[in-house]
Amino acid sequence: MNELTIELRAESKIPLYEQIYAFIKEDIQSGKIMCGEKLPSTRALAKHLEVSRSTVELAYEQLLSEGFIESEPCRGFFAAQIEELYHFKPMQAREEKKDDCEKYRYDFTPNGVDLKSFPYNAWRKLSKDILIDDRTELFCSGNPQGEYGFRNAVCNYLYQARGVNCTPGQVIIGAGSDYLFMLLSMILGTSRKIAFEDPTYKQAYRLAGSLSYERIPIPMDKNGMQVDKLSQTDADIAYVTPSHQYPTGIVMPIRRRMELLKWAGEKEGRYIVEDDYDSEFRYKGKPIPALQGYDAEGKVIYLGTFSKSIAPAIRLSYMVLPEPLLDIYHERHSFVNSTVSKVDQLIVQRFLEEGFYERHLNRMRALYKSRHDVLIEALRPFHGICRISGEHAGVHLLLAFEGDVREEELIRRAKERGVRVYGLSDYRLCKSAADRPTVLLGYANLSEGQIKDAVSILTQIWI
């Protein structure tokens, strides 16, 4: 080996033994040092490089441990056969999708959450209180359904706030609605046919498809999913968002809810999945009680989450199973471990029980209501050219335009001025030429000033 190929940099922050190791490794990988070629002894190389022998020994030990060189007693060190060794190659930067890296001045995402209002002080206090003592039981495997105390707190909250009738034994805690949907597919089996509202929550629709379910789109009217159209299909599961339909914002009235429950009760094995994703935010009248509260025959599977009301990263959702499905869960699937840590469950349990959640919701309702009102006021110039809907609940509303303007054109014009808006067509399952061009405007993560500025731009380019 030619020792002069190693050029050490004494001023470098990289230790000398690592520099020696890297040089020899690179020469072996590139073929400059051939398989079986003898390396200089540690003494000879240390003398040539004017470093301590221990420095060279450290480099050789690392090369030995990774298989780049071999040691033979009384003979010395030799380059190893490396064809079968895994070789990390520098990766070229991948070209990102254009839409992912584009920057917008204003983003009216309908999925926004105001993270600046996260209850940091309360969260820190509860976390500190829970972890202040050494409690080894917090880090043991917990109940597969979730910790009993937390499930009990969820039951109390759901009964008071949503009119949901359940016991802690019916509640299953999971890390996000996607996980709970996958667990539900294990319980129901994949031979089912699921009916979805059209337009719909695309994440659930895609997930059902990936789980091999046959999916059936059902059109909607002003009251939600059309049950008469549902009855004409052979679907046995109906996935609905009755308290605030996503994305149209329709609130399903009591008569339609009763029709849906009647459909479920007409045949054994029919169920309704009620996704109650953002029922906490309502600006006109009282919150509509959950469909599950009217269910007397065990036909409603209730899904809820804290992602919208606290923060998406909490990844804490819950599912309330009717008794018949609960029996199947216990018989066949209760071996599936909980996906939420006991510490996180205990924090949110205390957050609920000690009134922090109620105060946080009241604060967020007031904040979103203020932004909602600013947006409605800023949109006054649009009253002659579009119909505004979905404004009574949630954190987004819709603008349905009159005339022959195209939805894609509206989105393009906004994009050119740095404003991101979202088309309703992205949520439609069955698209039609008769569909009115409609855009969604979410306001949760925009300040009042940003809303005014963004709508001012939209006014200039859309009117």
CSV table of C-alpha atoms in Angstrom, one decimal:
chain,number,residue,atom,x,y,z
A,1,MET,CA,0.0,0.0,0.0
A,2,ASN,CA,1.2,3.5,-0.8
A,3,GLU,CA,1.1,5.4,2.6
A,4,LEU,CA,1.4,8.7,0.8
A,5,THR,CA,-2.2,8.5,-0.4
A,6,ILE,CA,-3.4,9.3,3.2
A,7,GLU,CA,-3.4,13.0,3.8
A,8,LEU,CA,-4.3,13.8,7.3
A,9,ARG,CA,-5.8,17.2,8.3
A,10,ALA,CA,-4.7,18.1,11.8
A,11,GLU,CA,-7.0,21.2,11.9
A,12,SER,CA,-10.1,19.1,11.1
A,13,LYS,CA,-12.7,18.4,13.7
A,14,ILE,CA,-12.7,14.7,12.5
A,15,PRO,CA,-10.5,12.6,14.8
A,16,LEU,CA,-7.3,11.3,13.1
A,17,TYR,CA,-8.2,7.7,13.5
A,18,GLU,CA,-11.5,8.4,11.6
A,19,GLN,CA,-9.6,10.1,8.8
A,20,ILE,CA,-7.3,7.1,8.4
A,21,TYR,CA,-10.3,4.7,8.6
A,22,ALA,CA,-12.1,6.7,5.9
A,23,PHE,CA,-9.2,6.9,3.5
A,24,ILE,CA,-8.5,3.1,3.7
A,25,LYS,CA,-12.2,2.3,3.4
A,26,GLU,CA,-12.6,4.5,0.3
A,27,ASP,CA,-9.6,3.0,-1.4
A,28,ILE,CA,-10.8,-0.6,-0.8
A,29,GLN,CA,-14.3,0.3,-2.0
A,30,SER,CA,-13.0,2.0,-5.1
A,31,GLY,CA,-10.6,-0.9,-5.9
A,32,LYS,CA,-7.4,1.1,-5.4
A,33,ILE,CA,-6.5,-1.4,-2.7
A,34,MET,CA,-7.2,-4.8,-4.2
A,35,CYS,CA,-8.7,-7.8,-2.4
A,36,GLY,CA,-5.9,-9.7,-0.6
A,37,GLU,CA,-3.5,-6.8,-0.8
A,38,LYS,CA,-1.4,-6.4,2.4
A,39,LEU,CA,-1.7,-3.3,4.5
A,40,PRO,CA,1.3,-1.8,6.4
A,41,SER,CA,1.6,-2.8,10.0
A,42,THR,CA,0.2,-0.4,12.6
A,43,ARG,CA,3.8,0.5,13.7
A,44,ALA,CA,4.9,1.3,10.2
A,45,LEU,CA,1.9,3.3,9.3
A,46,ALA,CA,2.0,5.2,12.5
A,47,LYS,CA,5.7,6.1,11.9
A,48,HIS,CA,5.0,7.2,8.3
A,49,LEU,CA,2.0,9.4,9.3
A,50,GLU,CA,3.7,10.7,12.4
A,51,VAL,CA,0.8,9.7,14.7
A,52,SER,CA,0.6,7.4,17.7
A,53,ARG,CA,0.3,3.7,17.1
A,54,SER,CA,-2.9,3.6,19.1
A,55,THR,CA,-4.5,6.0,16.6
A,56,VAL,CA,-3.7,3.6,13.7
A,57,GLU,CA,-4.9,0.6,15.8
A,58,LEU,CA,-8.3,2.3,16.4
A,59,ALA,CA,-8.7,2.8,12.6
A,60,TYR,CA,-7.8,-0.8,11.9
A,61,GLU,CA,-10.1,-2.1,14.6
A,62,GLN,CA,-13.0,-0.2,13.0
A,63,LEU,CA,-12.1,-1.5,9.5
A,64,LEU,CA,-11.9,-5.1,11.0
A,65,SER,CA,-15.3,-4.8,12.7
A,66,GLU,CA,-17.0,-3.6,9.5
A,67,GLY,CA,-15.3,-6.4,7.4
A,68,PHE,CA,-13.2,-4.2,5.1
A,69,ILE,CA,-9.9,-5.8,6.3
A,70,GLU,CA,-8.9,-9.1,7.7
A,71,SER,CA,-6.2,-10.0,10.2
A,72,GLU,CA,-4.0,-13.1,9.9
A,73,PRO,CA,-1.8,-14.1,12.9
A,74,CYS,CA,1.9,-13.5,12.3
A,75,ARG,CA,1.2,-12.2,8.8
A,76,GLY,CA,-0.6,-8.9,9.3
A,77,PHE,CA,-3.7,-7.1,7.8
A,78,PHE,CA,-5.1,-7.7,4.3
A,79,ALA,CA,-7.9,-6.1,2.3
A,80,ALA,CA,-11.0,-8.3,2.4
A,81,GLN,CA,-13.4,-9.4,-0.3
A,82,ILE,CA,-16.1,-6.7,-0.2
A,83,GLU,CA,-18.4,-7.6,-3.2
A,84,GLU,CA,-21.0,-9.0,-0.9
A,85,LEU,CA,-20.8,-6.2,1.7
A,86,TYR,CA,-23.6,-3.7,1.7
A,87,HIS,CA,-22.4,-0.4,0.2
A,88,PHE,CA,-24.1,2.8,0.9
A,89,LYS,CA,-24.1,5.0,-2.2
A,90,PRO,CA,-24.6,8.7,-2.0
A,91,MET,CA,-28.2,9.4,-3.0
A,92,GLN,CA,-29.1,12.1,-5.4
A,93,ALA,CA,-31.7,14.6,-4.1
A,94,ARG,CA,-35.1,13.4,-5.3
A,95,GLU,CA,-37.1,15.9,-7.3
A,96,GLU,CA,-40.1,16.9,-5.2
A,97,LYS,CA,-43.5,17.2,-6.6
A,98,LYS,CA,-43.9,20.7,-7.7
A,99,ASP,CA,-47.0,21.4,-5.7
A,100,ASP,CA,-45.3,20.1,-2.5
A,101,CYS,CA,-42.5,22.6,-2.6
A,102,GLU,CA,-44.4,25.6,-3.9
A,103,LYS,CA,-44.8,28.4,-1.3
A,104,TYR,CA,-48.1,30.2,-0.9
A,105,ARG,CA,-48.5,33.5,0.9
A,106,TYR,CA,-52.0,32.3,2.2
A,107,ASP,CA,-53.3,28.8,2.5
A,108,PHE,CA,-57.0,28.3,3.0
A,109,THR,CA,-56.6,24.6,3.9
A,110,PRO,CA,-59.9,23.1,5.2
A,111,ASN,CA,-57.8,20.8,7.4
A,112,GLY,CA,-56.1,23.5,9.4
A,113,VAL,CA,-55.7,23.7,13.1
A,114,ASP,CA,-54.4,26.8,14.9
A,115,LEU,CA,-51.3,25.3,16.6
A,116,LYS,CA,-50.3,28.7,18.0
A,117,SER,CA,-53.2,28.3,20.5
A,118,PHE,CA,-52.0,24.9,21.7
A,119,PRO,CA,-52.5,24.8,25.5
A,120,TYR,CA,-48.7,24.6,26.3
A,121,ASN,CA,-49.0,25.7,29.9
A,122,ALA,CA,-51.6,23.2,30.9
A,123,TRP,CA,-49.9,20.4,28.9
A,124,ARG,CA,-46.6,21.1,30.6
A,125,LYS,CA,-48.2,21.2,34.1
A,126,LEU,CA,-50.0,17.9,33.5
A,127,SER,CA,-46.9,16.2,32.0
A,128,LYS,CA,-44.8,17.3,34.9
A,129,ASP,CA,-47.4,16.2,37.5
A,130,ILE,CA,-47.6,12.8,35.9
A,131,LEU,CA,-43.9,12.2,35.5
A,132,ILE,CA,-42.7,13.9,38.7
A,133,ASP,CA,-42.7,10.5,40.6
A,134,ASP,CA,-41.0,7.3,39.5
A,135,ARG,CA,-44.0,5.3,38.3
A,136,THR,CA,-42.8,2.2,36.4
A,137,GLU,CA,-46.3,1.1,35.7
A,138,LEU,CA,-46.7,3.9,33.2
A,139,PHE,CA,-44.2,2.2,31.0
A,140,CYS,CA,-45.6,-1.2,31.1
A,141,SER,CA,-47.9,-2.6,28.3
A,142,GLY,CA,-51.4,-1.4,29.0
A,143,ASN,CA,-54.9,-2.5,28.2
A,144,PRO,CA,-55.4,-3.2,24.5
A,145,GLN,CA,-58.5,-1.1,24.4
A,146,GLY,CA,-56.8,1.8,26.2
A,147,GLU,CA,-56.5,2.6,29.9
A,148,TYR,CA,-59.8,2.3,31.8
A,149,GLY,CA,-59.6,5.8,33.4
A,150,PHE,CA,-59.1,7.5,30.1
A,151,ARG,CA,-61.9,5.5,28.5
A,152,ASN,CA,-64.2,6.5,31.4
A,153,ALA,CA,-63.3,10.2,30.9
A,154,VAL,CA,-64.0,9.9,27.2
A,155,CYS,CA,-67.4,8.3,28.0
A,156,ASN,CA,-68.3,11.1,30.4
A,157,TYR,CA,-67.3,13.8,27.8
A,158,LEU,CA,-69.2,12.1,25.0
A,159,TYR,CA,-72.4,11.8,27.0
A,160,GLN,CA,-72.4,15.4,28.2
A,161,ALA,CA,-71.2,17.0,24.9
A,162,ARG,CA,-72.5,14.7,22.2
A,163,GLY,CA,-75.3,12.7,23.8
A,164,VAL,CA,-73.5,9.4,23.1
A,165,ASN,CA,-74.6,6.5,25.3
A,166,CYS,CA,-71.7,4.1,26.0
A,167,THR,CA,-69.7,2.4,28.7
A,168,PRO,CA,-65.9,2.4,29.0
A,169,GLY,CA,-66.0,-1.2,27.9
A,170,GLN,CA,-67.3,-0.2,24.5
A,171,VAL,CA,-64.5,2.4,23.9
A,172,ILE,CA,-61.3,1.5,22.0
A,173,ILE,CA,-58.5,4.0,22.0
A,174,GLY,CA,-56.2,4.3,18.9
A,175,ALA,CA,-53.4,6.4,17.4
A,176,GLY,CA,-55.5,8.2,14.8
A,177,SER,CA,-58.7,7.4,12.9
A,178,ASP,CA,-56.8,5.4,10.3
A,179,TYR,CA,-55.7,2.9,12.8
A,180,LEU,CA,-59.2,2.5,14.2
A,181,PHE,CA,-60.6,2.1,10.7
A,182,MET,CA,-58.1,-0.7,10.1
A,183,LEU,CA,-59.0,-2.4,13.4
A,184,LEU,CA,-62.7,-2.0,12.5
A,185,SER,CA,-62.0,-3.8,9.2
A,186,MET,CA,-60.6,-6.8,11.1
A,187,ILE,CA,-63.8,-6.9,13.2
A,188,LEU,CA,-66.2,-6.4,10.3
A,189,GLY,CA,-64.4,-8.5,7.8
A,190,THR,CA,-63.5,-7.3,4.3
A,191,SER,CA,-66.4,-9.0,2.5
A,192,ARG,CA,-68.6,-5.9,3.2
A,193,LYS,CA,-69.7,-3.2,0.8
A,194,ILE,CA,-69.3,0.3,2.1
A,195,ALA,CA,-71.4,3.2,1.0
A,196,PHE,CA,-69.8,6.7,1.1
A,197,GLU,CA,-71.3,10.1,0.8
A,198,ASP,CA,-70.5,11.8,-2.5
A,199,PRO,CA,-68.6,14.1,-2.1
A,200,THR,CA,-66.7,12.5,0.8
A,201,TYR,CA,-63.8,12.4,3.1
A,202,LYS,CA,-61.2,11.0,0.7
A,203,GLN,CA,-58.8,9.6,3.3
A,204,ALA,CA,-61.5,7.2,4.6
A,205,TYR,CA,-62.5,6.3,1.0
A,206,ARG,CA,-58.9,5.5,0.0
A,207,LEU,CA,-58.3,3.5,3.2
A,208,ALA,CA,-61.4,1.4,2.5
A,209,GLY,CA,-60.1,0.7,-1.0
A,210,SER,CA,-56.7,-0.3,0.3
A,211,LEU,CA,-58.4,-2.7,2.7
A,212,SER,CA,-60.1,-4.3,-0.4
A,213,TYR,CA,-63.6,-3.1,0.4
A,214,GLU,CA,-66.1,-2.6,-2.4
A,215,ARG,CA,-67.0,1.1,-2.2
A,216,ILE,CA,-70.4,2.5,-3.4
A,217,PRO,CA,-70.8,6.3,-3.8
A,218,ILE,CA,-74.2,7.6,-2.7
A,219,PRO,CA,-75.4,11.1,-3.9
A,220,MET,CA,-76.4,13.8,-1.4
A,221,ASP,CA,-79.1,16.4,-1.3
A,222,LYS,CA,-79.5,19.3,1.1
A,223,ASN,CA,-80.1,16.9,4.0
A,224,GLY,CA,-77.1,14.6,3.5
A,225,MET,CA,-76.8,11.1,2.1
A,226,GLN,CA,-79.9,10.1,0.2
A,227,VAL,CA,-81.2,7.0,2.0
A,228,ASP,CA,-83.6,6.0,-0.9
A,229,LYS,CA,-80.5,5.8,-3.2
A,230,LEU,CA,-78.7,3.9,-0.5
A,231,SER,CA,-81.5,1.4,-0.3
A,232,GLN,CA,-81.2,0.6,-4.0
A,233,THR,CA,-77.7,-0.7,-3.5
A,234,ASP,CA,-76.4,-3.9,-1.7
A,235,ALA,CA,-74.2,-1.9,0.7
A,236,ASP,CA,-74.3,-3.1,4.3
A,237,ILE,CA,-72.1,-0.4,5.8
A,238,ALA,CA,-72.8,3.4,5.5
A,239,TYR,CA,-69.9,5.8,6.3
A,240,VAL,CA,-71.4,9.2,7.1
A,241,THR,CA,-70.4,12.5,8.8
A,242,PRO,CA,-73.9,13.6,9.9
A,243,SER,CA,-73.1,16.4,12.4
A,244,HIS,CA,-71.0,18.4,9.8
A,245,GLN,CA,-70.6,16.6,6.5
A,246,TYR,CA,-67.2,16.7,5.1
A,247,PRO,CA,-66.6,18.6,2.9
A,248,THR,CA,-70.0,20.2,2.2
A,249,GLY,CA,-70.8,21.2,5.8
A,250,ILE,CA,-74.3,19.8,5.6
A,251,VAL,CA,-75.9,19.1,9.0
A,252,MET,CA,-78.1,16.0,8.7
A,253,PRO,CA,-81.6,16.7,10.2
A,254,ILE,CA,-83.3,14.4,12.6
A,255,ARG,CA,-85.7,13.0,10.0
A,256,ARG,CA,-82.9,11.9,7.7
A,257,ARG,CA,-81.1,10.4,10.7
A,258,MET,CA,-84.1,8.3,11.5
A,259,GLU,CA,-84.3,7.1,7.9
A,260,LEU,CA,-80.7,6.1,8.1
A,261,LEU,CA,-81.2,4.2,11.3
A,262,LYS,CA,-84.3,2.5,9.8
A,263,TRP,CA,-82.2,1.4,6.8
A,264,ALA,CA,-79.6,-0.1,9.2
A,265,GLY,CA,-82.3,-1.9,11.2
A,266,GLU,CA,-84.0,-3.5,8.2
A,267,LYS,CA,-81.3,-6.2,7.7
A,268,GLU,CA,-79.0,-8.2,9.9
A,269,GLY,CA,-75.4,-7.2,9.7
A,270,ARG,CA,-76.0,-3.6,8.5
A,271,TYR,CA,-74.1,-0.9,10.4
A,272,ILE,CA,-73.5,2.9,10.2
A,273,VAL,CA,-70.0,4.3,10.8
A,274,GLU,CA,-70.5,7.8,12.2
A,275,ASP,CA,-67.4,9.9,11.9
A,276,ASP,CA,-67.9,12.8,14.3
A,277,TYR,CA,-64.6,14.5,13.4
A,278,ASP,CA,-65.2,18.2,14.3
A,279,SER,CA,-68.5,18.5,16.1
A,280,GLU,CA,-67.0,20.7,18.8
A,281,PHE,CA,-67.1,23.8,16.5
A,282,ARG,CA,-70.5,25.2,15.9
A,283,TYR,CA,-71.5,28.8,15.6
A,284,LYS,CA,-75.2,28.8,15.3
A,285,GLY,CA,-77.4,27.0,17.8
A,286,LYS,CA,-76.4,24.2,20.0
A,287,PRO,CA,-74.3,21.2,18.8
A,288,ILE,CA,-76.4,18.6,17.1
A,289,PRO,CA,-76.5,15.4,19.2
A,290,ALA,CA,-74.6,12.4,17.7
A,291,LEU,CA,-76.5,9.9,15.6
A,292,GLN,CA,-75.3,7.2,18.1
A,293,GLY,CA,-77.5,8.7,20.8
A,294,TYR,CA,-80.6,7.8,18.8
A,295,ASP,CA,-79.5,4.3,18.1
A,296,ALA,CA,-81.5,1.7,20.1
A,297,GLU,CA,-80.5,-1.4,18.2
A,298,GLY,CA,-76.7,-1.3,18.3
A,299,LYS,CA,-76.2,-0.3,14.7
A,300,VAL,CA,-73.9,2.8,15.0
A,301,ILE,CA,-70.1,2.6,15.2
A,302,TYR,CA,-69.0,6.0,16.5
A,303,LEU,CA,-65.6,7.5,15.6
A,304,GLY,CA,-64.1,10.6,17.2
A,305,THR,CA,-60.8,12.3,17.6
A,306,PHE,CA,-58.9,14.9,19.5
A,307,SER,CA,-56.8,15.9,16.5
A,308,LYS,CA,-59.1,18.7,15.4
A,309,SER,CA,-59.7,20.1,18.8
A,310,ILE,CA,-56.3,19.9,20.4
A,311,ALA,CA,-53.6,19.1,17.7
A,312,PRO,CA,-53.0,16.6,14.9
A,313,ALA,CA,-49.8,15.3,16.5
A,314,ILE,CA,-51.7,14.1,19.5
A,315,ARG,CA,-52.8,11.1,17.3
A,316,LEU,CA,-55.4,10.2,19.8
A,317,SER,CA,-58.8,8.9,18.6
A,318,TYR,CA,-61.5,6.7,19.9
A,319,MET,CA,-64.1,4.3,18.6
A,320,VAL,CA,-67.4,3.2,20.3
A,321,LEU,CA,-68.5,-0.2,19.3
A,322,PRO,CA,-72.0,-1.5,19.6
A,323,GLU,CA,-72.4,-4.6,21.7
A,324,PRO,CA,-72.6,-7.2,18.9
A,325,LEU,CA,-69.3,-6.0,17.4
A,326,LEU,CA,-67.7,-5.7,20.8
A,327,ASP,CA,-68.3,-9.4,21.4
A,328,ILE,CA,-66.5,-10.2,18.1
A,329,TYR,CA,-63.6,-7.9,19.1
A,330,HIS,CA,-63.1,-9.6,22.4
A,331,GLU,CA,-63.3,-13.1,20.9
A,332,ARG,CA,-61.0,-12.6,17.9
A,333,HIS,CA,-59.0,-9.3,18.0
A,334,SER,CA,-58.4,-8.1,21.6
A,335,PHE,CA,-54.8,-9.4,21.2
A,336,VAL,CA,-54.0,-6.3,19.2
A,337,ASN,CA,-52.0,-4.0,21.5
A,338,SER,CA,-52.9,-0.4,22.1
A,339,THR,CA,-51.1,2.1,19.8
A,340,VAL,CA,-51.2,5.0,22.3
A,341,SER,CA,-48.8,5.3,25.2
A,342,LYS,CA,-50.2,5.2,28.7
A,343,VAL,CA,-48.5,8.5,29.5
A,344,ASP,CA,-50.3,10.3,26.6
A,345,GLN,CA,-53.6,8.7,27.7
A,346,LEU,CA,-53.1,9.9,31.3
A,347,ILE,CA,-52.3,13.4,30.2
A,348,VAL,CA,-55.5,13.7,28.1
A,349,GLN,CA,-57.5,12.0,30.8
A,350,ARG,CA,-56.4,14.7,33.3
A,351,PHE,CA,-56.9,17.3,30.6
A,352,LEU,CA,-60.5,16.3,30.4
A,353,GLU,CA,-61.2,15.6,34.0
A,354,GLU,CA,-59.7,18.8,35.4
A,355,GLY,CA,-61.6,21.2,33.0
A,356,PHE,CA,-58.6,22.1,30.8
A,357,TYR,CA,-60.3,20.7,27.7
A,358,GLU,CA,-63.5,22.6,28.2
A,359,ARG,CA,-61.6,25.9,28.7
A,360,HIS,CA,-59.5,25.1,25.7
A,361,LEU,CA,-62.6,24.4,23.5
A,362,ASN,CA,-64.3,27.6,24.6
A,363,ARG,CA,-61.2,29.6,23.7
A,364,MET,CA,-60.9,27.9,20.3
A,365,ARG,CA,-64.6,28.4,19.5
A,366,ALA,CA,-64.3,32.1,20.2
A,367,LEU,CA,-61.1,32.3,18.2
A,368,TYR,CA,-62.5,30.4,15.2
A,369,LYS,CA,-65.8,32.3,15.4
A,370,SER,CA,-64.0,35.6,15.2
A,371,ARG,CA,-62.1,34.4,12.1
A,372,HIS,CA,-65.3,32.9,10.7
A,373,ASP,CA,-67.0,36.3,11.0
A,374,VAL,CA,-64.1,38.2,9.5
A,375,LEU,CA,-64.2,35.8,6.5
A,376,ILE,CA,-67.9,36.1,6.0
A,377,GLU,CA,-67.7,39.9,6.1
A,378,ALA,CA,-64.8,40.0,3.7
A,379,LEU,CA,-66.8,37.8,1.2
A,380,ARG,CA,-69.6,40.3,1.0
A,381,PRO,CA,-68.6,41.4,-2.6
A,382,PHE,CA,-69.1,37.8,-3.7
A,383,HIS,CA,-72.8,37.6,-2.8
A,384,GLY,CA,-73.9,38.3,-6.4
A,385,ILE,CA,-71.7,35.7,-8.1
A,386,CYS,CA,-71.7,32.8,-5.7
A,387,ARG,CA,-73.5,31.0,-2.9
A,388,ILE,CA,-71.8,30.7,0.5
A,389,SER,CA,-72.6,27.5,2.5
A,390,GLY,CA,-71.2,25.5,5.4
A,391,GLU,CA,-70.8,28.6,7.5
A,392,HIS,CA,-72.6,27.4,10.6
A,393,ALA,CA,-70.0,24.8,11.9
A,394,GLY,CA,-66.5,23.5,11.4
A,395,VAL,CA,-63.5,25.6,10.2
A,396,HIS,CA,-64.2,25.9,6.5
A,397,LEU,CA,-66.9,27.1,4.2
A,398,LEU,CA,-67.8,26.7,0.5
A,399,LEU,CA,-68.2,29.2,-2.4
A,400,ALA,CA,-70.4,27.8,-5.2
A,401,PHE,CA,-70.0,30.0,-8.3
A,402,GLU,CA,-72.7,30.9,-10.8
A,403,GLY,CA,-72.1,31.1,-14.5
A,404,ASP,CA,-69.7,29.3,-16.7
A,405,VAL,CA,-66.5,29.9,-14.8
A,406,ARG,CA,-64.4,26.8,-14.3
A,407,GLU,CA,-63.2,25.5,-10.9
A,408,GLU,CA,-59.7,24.9,-12.2
A,409,GLU,CA,-59.5,28.4,-13.5
A,410,LEU,CA,-60.5,29.9,-10.1
A,411,ILE,CA,-57.8,27.8,-8.4
A,412,ARG,CA,-55.2,28.7,-11.1
A,413,ARG,CA,-55.8,32.5,-10.8
A,414,ALA,CA,-55.5,32.3,-7.0
A,415,LYS,CA,-52.3,30.2,-7.2
A,416,GLU,CA,-50.7,32.8,-9.5
A,417,ARG,CA,-51.2,35.4,-6.7
A,418,GLY,CA,-49.9,33.2,-3.9
A,419,VAL,CA,-53.3,32.1,-2.5
A,420,ARG,CA,-54.1,28.4,-2.2
A,421,VAL,CA,-57.7,27.4,-2.4
A,422,TYR,CA,-59.2,23.9,-2.7
A,423,GLY,CA,-61.7,22.6,-5.3
A,424,LEU,CA,-64.8,20.6,-4.3
A,425,SER,CA,-64.2,18.4,-7.3
A,426,ASP,CA,-61.2,16.8,-5.5
A,427,TYR,CA,-63.7,15.3,-3.0
A,428,ARG,CA,-66.2,14.1,-5.6
A,429,LEU,CA,-66.4,10.4,-6.3
A,430,CYS,CA,-68.7,10.7,-9.4
A,431,LYS,CA,-68.0,13.9,-11.3
A,432,SER,CA,-70.6,15.5,-13.6
A,433,ALA,CA,-70.6,18.3,-16.0
A,434,ALA,CA,-73.6,19.7,-14.0
A,435,ASP,CA,-71.5,20.2,-10.9
A,436,ARG,CA,-71.2,23.8,-10.0
A,437,PRO,CA,-67.6,25.1,-9.6
A,438,THR,CA,-67.0,25.2,-5.9
A,439,VAL,CA,-64.0,26.1,-3.7
A,440,LEU,CA,-63.4,25.5,-0.1
A,441,LEU,CA,-61.9,28.2,2.2
A,442,GLY,CA,-60.6,27.0,5.5
A,443,TYR,CA,-59.7,29.7,8.1
A,444,ALA,CA,-58.4,27.8,11.2
A,445,ASN,CA,-54.7,28.6,10.6
A,446,LEU,CA,-55.0,32.1,9.1
A,447,SER,CA,-55.0,35.2,11.3
A,448,GLU,CA,-57.8,37.8,10.8
A,449,GLY,CA,-55.4,40.1,9.0
A,450,GLN,CA,-54.3,37.3,6.7
A,451,ILE,CA,-57.9,36.4,5.9
A,452,LYS,CA,-58.7,40.0,4.9
A,453,ASP,CA,-55.5,40.3,2.8
A,454,ALA,CA,-56.1,37.0,1.1
A,455,VAL,CA,-59.8,37.7,0.3
A,456,SER,CA,-58.9,41.1,-1.0
A,457,ILE,CA,-56.7,39.3,-3.6
A,458,LEU,CA,-59.4,36.8,-4.4
A,459,THR,CA,-61.8,39.7,-4.9
A,460,GLN,CA,-59.5,41.3,-7.5
A,461,ILE,CA,-59.0,38.1,-9.5
A,462,TRP,CA,-62.5,36.5,-9.2
A,463,ILE,CA,-64.9,39.4,-9.6
